Amino acid sequence: MDMYDGILTTRAIRRFTDEPVTEEEVMACIRAAVQGPSGGNIQPWQFLVVTDPETKATLGDIYRRSYERYEAALLPLVPPFKREEDQASWNRTIAASRHLAEHLGEAPMLVLALMPAISMTLTDAEGDLDVGTPYASVYPAVQNLMLAARSLGIGSTLTTVYRIRQDEVRELLAIPEGYEVVALVPLGRPAGKFGAARRRPPEAVTHWNRFGEKRR
Ligand SMILES: Cc1cc2nc3c(=O)[nH]c(=O)nc-3n(C[C@H](O)[C@H](O)[C@H](O)COP(=O)(O)O)c2cc1C
């Protein structure tokens, strides 16, 4: 598969077939993940692969209860969309998100990305040196994992709503307190199709030399 096409057609896949994801496949994805960039090349990541059906089901239940709380808080804040197509797109995303919330535990495989809760902030005589969030050293690896999955015909979604109940996730999977659970990624063959998702055009979000300067 052409790399650029693979990137453009990687979108959130929330409905999966029953076809399994193999250990070789997930290890190929993690191989791609660990090739990702990290600040100072500290590689602050661990991956936890969940295949056991009972553990997946319990994790699915934690995810569903987190999602329900998230959606209840979110929906009242969403204003009506001006364009019908935007409303339709939002409706599809919510329907797919609910589907995932109800079925996450049935996905063929679940991968969690963990990050040690260390401070990467340096200090000098002038104070703290803000060089960015430590999460920025893990999410590129997660994206690499999802792109590698795409290249194998495996769909995925980066999720974080389980963080509302992160302590339950830690307890279930024996994750030490010193680790943050940065992402939970279900993997499986798409029940639908890969394809380019709707986005604002690149020109609309690109500035040249000074903020606000656009190319026509
Ligand atoms: C930081 C982050 C957190 C996300 N959390 C969730 C989540 O908890 N549940 C979910 O269904 N999707 C989650 N998503 C997926 C986004 O909803 C999705 O990437 C976005 O809607 C674009 O989807 P598309 O590529 O299919 O258009 C998350 C994405 C990111 C980057």
PDB file of C-alpha atoms and ligand atoms in Angstrom:
ATOM      1  CA  MET A   1       0.000   0.000   0.000  1.00  0.00           C
ATOM      2  CA  ASP A   2       1.170   3.516  -0.821  1.00  0.00           C
ATOM      3  CA  MET A   3       2.095   5.279   2.435  1.00  0.00           C
ATOM      4  CA  TYR A   4       0.283   8.534   1.609  1.00  0.00           C
ATOM      5  CA  ASP A   5      -2.918   6.698   0.647  1.00  0.00           C
ATOM      6  CA  GLY A   6      -2.657   4.705   3.864  1.00  0.00           C
ATOM      7  CA  ILE A   7      -2.439   7.892   5.935  1.00  0.00           C
ATOM      8  CA  LEU A   8      -5.319   9.567   4.092  1.00  0.00           C
ATOM      9  CA  THR A   9      -7.629   6.570   4.479  1.00  0.00           C
ATOM     10  CA  THR A  10      -6.913   5.923   8.162  1.00  0.00           C
ATOM     11  CA  ARG A  11     -10.009   6.988  10.046  1.00  0.00           C
ATOM     12  CA  ALA A  12     -11.763   6.001  13.263  1.00  0.00           C
ATOM     13  CA  ILE A  13     -13.067   2.438  12.815  1.00  0.00           C
ATOM     14  CA  ARG A  14     -15.557   1.584  15.556  1.00  0.00           C
ATOM     15  CA  ARG A  15     -17.333  -1.465  14.132  1.00  0.00           C
ATOM     16  CA  PHE A  16     -15.384  -4.692  13.682  1.00  0.00           C
ATOM     17  CA  THR A  17     -15.900  -8.111  12.161  1.00  0.00           C
ATOM     18  CA  ASP A  18     -15.188 -11.222  14.258  1.00  0.00           C
ATOM     19  CA  GLU A  19     -12.023 -12.031  12.301  1.00  0.00           C
ATOM     20  CA  PRO A  20      -9.156 -12.289  14.790  1.00  0.00           C
ATOM     21  CA  VAL A  21      -6.069 -10.096  14.918  1.00  0.00           C
ATOM     22  CA  THR A  22      -2.995 -12.297  15.337  1.00  0.00           C
ATOM     23  CA  GLU A  23      -0.106 -11.848  17.762  1.00  0.00           C
ATOM     24  CA  GLU A  24       2.233 -11.431  14.776  1.00  0.00           C
ATOM     25  CA  GLU A  25       0.034  -8.633  13.447  1.00  0.00           C
ATOM     26  CA  VAL A  26      -0.156  -6.743  16.742  1.00  0.00           C
ATOM     27  CA  MET A  27       3.599  -7.137  17.250  1.00  0.00           C
ATOM     28  CA  ALA A  28       4.171  -5.689  13.764  1.00  0.00           C
ATOM     29  CA  CYS A  29       2.018  -2.703  14.849  1.00  0.00           C
ATOM     30  CA  ILE A  30       3.957  -2.286  18.090  1.00  0.00           C
ATOM     31  CA  ARG A  31       7.208  -2.536  16.108  1.00  0.00           C
ATOM     32  CA  ALA A  32       6.000   0.482  14.136  1.00  0.00           C
ATOM     33  CA  ALA A  33       4.879   2.226  17.351  1.00  0.00           C
ATOM     34  CA  VAL A  34       8.298   2.016  19.006  1.00  0.00           C
ATOM     35  CA  GLN A  35       9.825   3.547  15.896  1.00  0.00           C
ATOM     36  CA  GLY A  36       7.991   6.766  16.752  1.00  0.00           C
ATOM     37  CA  PRO A  37       9.685   9.954  17.895  1.00  0.00           C
ATOM     38  CA  SER A  38       9.940  10.979  21.557  1.00  0.00           C
ATOM     39  CA  GLY A  39      11.503  13.956  23.326  1.00  0.00           C
ATOM     40  CA  GLY A  40      15.201  13.221  23.886  1.00  0.00           C
ATOM     41  CA  ASN A  41      14.457   9.741  22.480  1.00  0.00           C
ATOM     42  CA  ILE A  42      13.404   8.614  25.972  1.00  0.00           C
ATOM     43  CA  GLN A  43      10.774   6.240  24.515  1.00  0.00           C
ATOM     44  CA  PRO A  44       8.417   6.609  27.481  1.00  0.00           C
ATOM     45  CA  TRP A  45       5.999   3.852  26.527  1.00  0.00           C
ATOM     46  CA  GLN A  46       4.813   0.374  27.383  1.00  0.00           C
ATOM     47  CA  PHE A  47       2.082  -1.502  25.515  1.00  0.00           C
ATOM     48  CA  LEU A  48      -0.427  -3.833  27.121  1.00  0.00           C
ATOM     49  CA  VAL A  49      -2.264  -6.186  24.747  1.00  0.00           C
ATOM     50  CA  VAL A  50      -5.559  -7.624  25.990  1.00  0.00           C
ATOM     51  CA  THR A  51      -6.765 -10.816  24.288  1.00  0.00           C
ATOM     52  CA  ASP A  52      -8.450 -12.683  27.146  1.00  0.00           C
ATOM     53  CA  PRO A  53     -12.238 -12.561  26.474  1.00  0.00           C
ATOM     54  CA  GLU A  54     -13.230 -12.067  30.126  1.00  0.00           C
ATOM     55  CA  THR A  55     -10.716  -9.284  30.665  1.00  0.00           C
ATOM     56  CA  LYS A  56     -11.820  -7.629  27.417  1.00  0.00           C
ATOM     57  CA  ALA A  57     -15.447  -7.816  28.555  1.00  0.00           C
ATOM     58  CA  THR A  58     -14.654  -6.189  31.920  1.00  0.00           C
ATOM     59  CA  LEU A  59     -12.611  -3.495  30.201  1.00  0.00           C
ATOM     60  CA  GLY A  60     -15.515  -3.026  27.783  1.00  0.00           C
ATOM     61  CA  ASP A  61     -17.837  -2.490  30.738  1.00  0.00           C
ATOM     62  CA  ILE A  62     -15.509   0.154  32.236  1.00  0.00           C
ATOM     63  CA  TYR A  63     -15.346   1.841  28.822  1.00  0.00           C
ATOM     64  CA  ARG A  64     -19.146   1.805  28.398  1.00  0.00           C
ATOM     65  CA  ARG A  65     -19.770   3.347  31.818  1.00  0.00           C
ATOM     66  CA  SER A  66     -17.126   6.018  31.102  1.00  0.00           C
ATOM     67  CA  TYR A  67     -18.614   6.773  27.697  1.00  0.00           C
ATOM     68  CA  GLU A  68     -22.149   7.122  29.091  1.00  0.00           C
ATOM     69  CA  ARG A  69     -20.957   9.732  31.576  1.00  0.00           C
ATOM     70  CA  TYR A  70     -18.950  11.529  28.877  1.00  0.00           C
ATOM     71  CA  GLU A  71     -21.812  11.625  26.388  1.00  0.00           C
ATOM     72  CA  ALA A  72     -24.306  12.868  28.988  1.00  0.00           C
ATOM     73  CA  ALA A  73     -21.973  15.773  29.820  1.00  0.00           C
ATOM     74  CA  LEU A  74     -21.117  16.495  26.176  1.00  0.00           C
ATOM     75  CA  LEU A  75     -24.441  16.454  24.332  1.00  0.00           C
ATOM     76  CA  PRO A  76     -26.071  19.460  26.072  1.00  0.00           C
ATOM     77  CA  LEU A  77     -23.045  21.568  25.040  1.00  0.00           C
ATOM     78  CA  VAL A  78     -23.242  20.801  21.318  1.00  0.00           C
ATOM     79  CA  PRO A  79     -25.023  23.588  19.417  1.00  0.00           C
ATOM     80  CA  PRO A  80     -27.207  22.660  16.422  1.00  0.00           C
ATOM     81  CA  PHE A  81     -25.222  22.494  13.192  1.00  0.00           C
ATOM     82  CA  LYS A  82     -25.885  25.086  10.483  1.00  0.00           C
ATOM     83  CA  ARG A  83     -25.297  22.735   7.586  1.00  0.00           C
ATOM     84  CA  GLU A  84     -27.301  19.560   7.191  1.00  0.00           C
ATOM     85  CA  GLU A  85     -24.261  17.573   6.105  1.00  0.00           C
ATOM     86  CA  ASP A  86     -22.378  18.571   9.288  1.00  0.00           C
ATOM     87  CA  GLN A  87     -25.339  17.488  11.412  1.00  0.00           C
ATOM     88  CA  ALA A  88     -25.506  14.167   9.538  1.00  0.00           C
ATOM     89  CA  SER A  89     -21.768  13.621   9.988  1.00  0.00           C
ATOM     90  CA  TRP A  90     -22.034  14.355  13.733  1.00  0.00           C
ATOM     91  CA  ASN A  91     -25.001  11.976  14.043  1.00  0.00           C
ATOM     92  CA  ARG A  92     -22.967   9.228  12.360  1.00  0.00           C
ATOM     93  CA  THR A  93     -20.027   9.818  14.712  1.00  0.00           C
ATOM     94  CA  ILE A  94     -22.274   9.640  17.792  1.00  0.00           C
ATOM     95  CA  ALA A  95     -23.978   6.459  16.527  1.00  0.00           C
ATOM     96  CA  ALA A  96     -20.588   4.843  15.844  1.00  0.00           C
ATOM     97  CA  SER A  97     -19.222   6.009  19.214  1.00  0.00           C
ATOM     98  CA  ARG A  98     -22.228   4.504  21.003  1.00  0.00           C
ATOM     99  CA  HIS A  99     -21.762   1.275  19.079  1.00  0.00           C
ATOM    100  CA  LEU A 100     -18.118   1.119  20.159  1.00  0.00           C
ATOM    101  CA  ALA A 101     -19.111   1.895  23.764  1.00  0.00           C
ATOM    102  CA  GLU A 102     -21.521  -1.032  23.759  1.00  0.00           C
ATOM    103  CA  HIS A 103     -19.180  -3.468  22.001  1.00  0.00           C
ATOM    104  CA  LEU A 104     -15.603  -2.481  22.836  1.00  0.00           C
ATOM    105  CA  GLY A 105     -15.131  -5.645  24.877  1.00  0.00           C
ATOM    106  CA  GLU A 106     -15.937  -7.744  21.788  1.00  0.00           C
ATOM    107  CA  ALA A 107     -13.239  -6.174  19.596  1.00  0.00           C
ATOM    108  CA  PRO A 108     -10.738  -8.843  18.517  1.00  0.00           C
ATOM    109  CA  MET A 109      -7.902  -7.139  20.399  1.00  0.00           C
ATOM    110  CA  LEU A 110      -7.384  -4.185  22.732  1.00  0.00           C
ATOM    111  CA  VAL A 111      -4.060  -2.388  23.050  1.00  0.00           C
ATOM    112  CA  LEU A 112      -3.287   0.078  25.827  1.00  0.00           C
ATOM    113  CA  ALA A 113      -0.437   2.567  25.613  1.00  0.00           C
ATOM    114  CA  LEU A 114       1.106   3.324  29.005  1.00  0.00           C
ATOM    115  CA  MET A 115       3.442   6.139  29.990  1.00  0.00           C
ATOM    116  CA  PRO A 116       5.482   6.376  33.189  1.00  0.00           C
ATOM    117  CA  ALA A 117       4.245   9.413  35.128  1.00  0.00           C
ATOM    118  CA  ILE A 118       7.621  11.145  35.145  1.00  0.00           C
ATOM    119  CA  SER A 119       8.266  14.856  34.866  1.00  0.00           C
ATOM    120  CA  MET A 120      10.221  15.862  31.778  1.00  0.00           C
ATOM    121  CA  THR A 121      10.390  19.496  32.889  1.00  0.00           C
ATOM    122  CA  LEU A 122      13.899  20.898  33.236  1.00  0.00           C
ATOM    123  CA  THR A 123      14.600  23.920  35.413  1.00  0.00           C
ATOM    124  CA  ASP A 124      17.255  26.622  35.248  1.00  0.00           C
ATOM    125  CA  ALA A 125      17.844  29.886  37.095  1.00  0.00           C
ATOM    126  CA  GLU A 126      14.925  31.526  35.221  1.00  0.00           C
ATOM    127  CA  GLY A 127      12.472  28.792  36.184  1.00  0.00           C
ATOM    128  CA  ASP A 128      10.766  25.855  34.461  1.00  0.00           C
ATOM    129  CA  LEU A 129      11.568  25.175  30.815  1.00  0.00           C
ATOM    130  CA  ASP A 130       8.323  24.404  28.999  1.00  0.00           C
ATOM    131  CA  VAL A 131       9.251  22.121  26.136  1.00  0.00           C
ATOM    132  CA  GLY A 132       5.818  20.551  25.809  1.00  0.00           C
ATOM    133  CA  THR A 133       3.691  17.876  27.376  1.00  0.00           C
ATOM    134  CA  PRO A 134       5.082  14.358  27.977  1.00  0.00           C
ATOM    135  CA  TYR A 135       2.000  12.942  26.213  1.00  0.00           C
ATOM    136  CA  ALA A 136       3.486  14.333  23.006  1.00  0.00           C
ATOM    137  CA  SER A 137       6.151  11.649  23.328  1.00  0.00           C
ATOM    138  CA  VAL A 138       3.612   8.811  23.277  1.00  0.00           C
ATOM    139  CA  TYR A 139       0.827   9.787  20.867  1.00  0.00           C
ATOM    140  CA  PRO A 140       3.097   9.676  17.782  1.00  0.00           C
ATOM    141  CA  ALA A 141       3.806   6.033  18.686  1.00  0.00           C
ATOM    142  CA  VAL A 142       0.078   5.380  19.012  1.00  0.00           C
ATOM    143  CA  GLN A 143      -0.523   6.934  15.586  1.00  0.00           C
ATOM    144  CA  ASN A 144       2.280   4.780  14.122  1.00  0.00           C
ATOM    145  CA  LEU A 145       0.559   1.727  15.611  1.00  0.00           C
ATOM    146  CA  MET A 146      -2.746   2.689  13.982  1.00  0.00           C
ATOM    147  CA  LEU A 147      -1.106   3.412  10.616  1.00  0.00           C
ATOM    148  CA  ALA A 148       0.706   0.070  10.693  1.00  0.00           C
ATOM    149  CA  ALA A 149      -2.632  -1.576  11.504  1.00  0.00           C
ATOM    150  CA  ARG A 150      -4.150   0.193   8.485  1.00  0.00           C
ATOM    151  CA  SER A 151      -1.405  -1.213   6.272  1.00  0.00           C
ATOM    152  CA  LEU A 152      -2.454  -4.706   7.421  1.00  0.00           C
ATOM    153  CA  GLY A 153      -6.159  -4.019   6.773  1.00  0.00           C
ATOM    154  CA  ILE A 154      -6.832  -3.635  10.513  1.00  0.00           C
ATOM    155  CA  GLY A 155      -8.998  -0.768  11.750  1.00  0.00           C
ATOM    156  CA  SER A 156      -8.596   1.128  15.026  1.00  0.00           C
ATOM    157  CA  THR A 157      -9.740   4.138  17.049  1.00  0.00           C
ATOM    158  CA  LEU A 158      -7.688   6.128  19.501  1.00  0.00           C
ATOM    159  CA  THR A 159      -9.818   6.344  22.659  1.00  0.00           C
ATOM    160  CA  THR A 160      -9.365   8.143  25.966  1.00  0.00           C
ATOM    161  CA  VAL A 161     -12.810   8.288  27.644  1.00  0.00           C
ATOM    162  CA  TYR A 162     -11.924   5.265  29.858  1.00  0.00           C
ATOM    163  CA  ARG A 163      -9.626   7.741  31.666  1.00  0.00           C
ATOM    164  CA  ILE A 164     -12.721   8.860  33.581  1.00  0.00           C
ATOM    165  CA  ARG A 165     -12.332   5.469  35.319  1.00  0.00           C
ATOM    166  CA  GLN A 166      -8.580   5.018  34.902  1.00  0.00           C
ATOM    167  CA  ASP A 167      -8.147   3.577  38.408  1.00  0.00           C
ATOM    168  CA  GLU A 168     -10.518   0.721  37.537  1.00  0.00           C
ATOM    169  CA  VAL A 169      -8.487   0.046  34.383  1.00  0.00           C
ATOM    170  CA  ARG A 170      -5.251   0.026  36.418  1.00  0.00           C
ATOM    171  CA  GLU A 171      -6.697  -2.386  38.946  1.00  0.00           C
ATOM    172  CA  LEU A 172      -8.122  -4.769  36.327  1.00  0.00           C
ATOM    173  CA  LEU A 173      -4.839  -5.003  34.424  1.00  0.00           C
ATOM    174  CA  ALA A 174      -2.417  -4.787  37.377  1.00  0.00           C
ATOM    175  CA  ILE A 175      -0.937  -1.548  36.008  1.00  0.00           C
ATOM    176  CA  PRO A 176       1.300   0.084  38.636  1.00  0.00           C
ATOM    177  CA  GLU A 177       0.248   3.502  40.005  1.00  0.00           C
ATOM    178  CA  GLY A 178       3.293   5.067  38.377  1.00  0.00           C
ATOM    179  CA  TYR A 179       1.870   4.584  34.879  1.00  0.00           C
ATOM    180  CA  GLU A 180      -0.637   6.741  33.046  1.00  0.00           C
ATOM    181  CA  VAL A 181      -2.940   4.940  30.631  1.00  0.00           C
ATOM    182  CA  VAL A 182      -2.537   7.245  27.654  1.00  0.00           C
ATOM    183  CA  ALA A 183      -4.657   5.450  25.042  1.00  0.00           C
ATOM    184  CA  LEU A 184      -6.869   2.418  24.594  1.00  0.00           C
ATOM    185  CA  VAL A 185      -6.981   1.237  20.999  1.00  0.00           C
ATOM    186  CA  PRO A 186      -9.384  -1.477  19.835  1.00  0.00           C
ATOM    187  CA  LEU A 187      -8.137  -3.405  16.783  1.00  0.00           C
ATOM    188  CA  GLY A 188     -10.105  -5.444  14.263  1.00  0.00           C
ATOM    189  CA  ARG A 189     -11.111  -5.764  10.638  1.00  0.00           C
ATOM    190  CA  PRO A 190     -13.546  -2.973   9.724  1.00  0.00           C
ATOM    191  CA  ALA A 191     -17.194  -3.963   9.357  1.00  0.00           C
ATOM    192  CA  GLY A 192     -17.429  -0.905   7.083  1.00  0.00           C
ATOM    193  CA  LYS A 193     -14.805   0.632   4.865  1.00  0.00           C
ATOM    194  CA  PHE A 194     -11.601   2.565   5.222  1.00  0.00           C
ATOM    195  CA  GLY A 195     -11.698   5.913   3.450  1.00  0.00           C
ATOM    196  CA  ALA A 196     -10.778   9.578   3.664  1.00  0.00           C
ATOM    197  CA  ALA A 197     -12.761  11.217   6.479  1.00  0.00           C
ATOM    198  CA  ARG A 198     -14.252  14.735   6.265  1.00  0.00           C
ATOM    199  CA  ARG A 199     -11.888  17.482   7.334  1.00  0.00           C
ATOM    200  CA  ARG A 200     -11.490  21.215   6.981  1.00  0.00           C
ATOM    201  CA  PRO A 201      -9.381  21.916   3.879  1.00  0.00           C
ATOM    202  CA  PRO A 202      -5.638  22.220   4.531  1.00  0.00           C
ATOM    203  CA  GLU A 203      -5.572  25.714   2.978  1.00  0.00           C
ATOM    204  CA  ALA A 204      -8.076  26.907   5.602  1.00  0.00           C
ATOM    205  CA  VAL A 205      -5.747  26.010   8.443  1.00  0.00           C
ATOM    206  CA  THR A 206      -2.399  27.004   6.914  1.00  0.00           C
ATOM    207  CA  HIS A 207      -0.722  30.371   7.428  1.00  0.00           C
ATOM    208  CA  TRP A 208       2.336  31.602   5.562  1.00  0.00           C
ATOM    209  CA  ASN A 209       5.096  33.554   7.304  1.00  0.00           C
ATOM    210  CA  ARG A 210       2.680  35.425   9.612  1.00  0.00           C
ATOM    211  CA  PHE A 211      -0.470  34.230  11.318  1.00  0.00           C
ATOM    212  CA  GLY A 212      -3.460  35.187   9.184  1.00  0.00           C
ATOM    213  CA  GLU A 213      -1.568  35.297   5.865  1.00  0.00           C
ATOM    214  CA  LYS A 214      -3.248  32.828   3.500  1.00  0.00           C
ATOM    215  CA  ARG A 215      -2.357  31.730  -0.026  1.00  0.00           C
ATOM    216  CA  ARG A 216      -5.269  32.063  -2.384  1.00  0.00           C
TER     217      ARG A 216
HETATM  218  C1  LIG B   1      -6.998  12.320  21.936  1.00  0.00           C
HETATM  219  C2  LIG B   1      -8.144  11.584  21.281  1.00  0.00           C
HETATM  220  C3  LIG B   1      -9.096  10.973  22.073  1.00  0.00           C
HETATM  221  C4  LIG B   1     -10.160  10.274  21.493  1.00  0.00           C
HETATM  222  N1  LIG B   1     -11.042   9.614  22.303  1.00  0.00           N
HETATM  223  C5  LIG B   1     -12.030   8.879  21.743  1.00  0.00           C
HETATM  224  C6  LIG B   1     -12.870   8.074  22.569  1.00  0.00           C
HETATM  225  O1  LIG B   1     -12.705   8.004  23.784  1.00  0.00           O
HETATM  226  N2  LIG B   1     -13.844   7.364  21.962  1.00  0.00           N
HETATM  227  C7  LIG B   1     -14.038   7.379  20.614  1.00  0.00           C
HETATM  228  O2  LIG B   1     -14.955   6.692  20.122  1.00  0.00           O
HETATM  229  N3  LIG B   1     -13.238   8.105  19.804  1.00  0.00           N
HETATM  230  C8  LIG B   1     -12.232   8.844  20.341  1.00  0.00           C
HETATM  231  N4  LIG B   1     -11.373   9.542  19.524  1.00  0.00           N
HETATM  232  C9  LIG B   1     -11.515   9.454  18.058  1.00  0.00           C
HETATM  233  C10 LIG B   1     -12.027  10.734  17.453  1.00  0.00           C
HETATM  234  O3  LIG B   1     -13.394  10.884  17.750  1.00  0.00           O
HETATM  235  C11 LIG B   1     -11.789  10.679  15.938  1.00  0.00           C
HETATM  236  O4  LIG B   1     -10.407  10.642  15.711  1.00  0.00           O
HETATM  237  C12 LIG B   1     -12.368  11.855  15.201  1.00  0.00           C
HETATM  238  O5  LIG B   1     -13.754  11.944  15.408  1.00  0.00           O
HETATM  239  C13 LIG B   1     -12.096  11.763  13.713  1.00  0.00           C
HETATM  240  O6  LIG B   1     -12.637  10.570  13.214  1.00  0.00           O
HETATM  241  P1  LIG B   1     -12.550  10.219  11.638  1.00  0.00           P
HETATM  242  O7  LIG B   1     -11.087  10.112  11.304  1.00  0.00           O
HETATM  243  O8  LIG B   1     -13.267   8.922  11.453  1.00  0.00           O
HETATM  244  O9  LIG B   1     -13.189  11.375  10.925  1.00  0.00           O
HETATM  245  C14 LIG B   1     -10.283  10.227  20.085  1.00  0.00           C
HETATM  246  C15 LIG B   1      -9.304  10.819  19.284  1.00  0.00           C
HETATM  247  C16 LIG B   1      -8.234  11.469  19.868  1.00  0.00           C
HETATM  248  C17 LIG B   1      -7.159  12.068  18.982  1.00  0.00           C
END
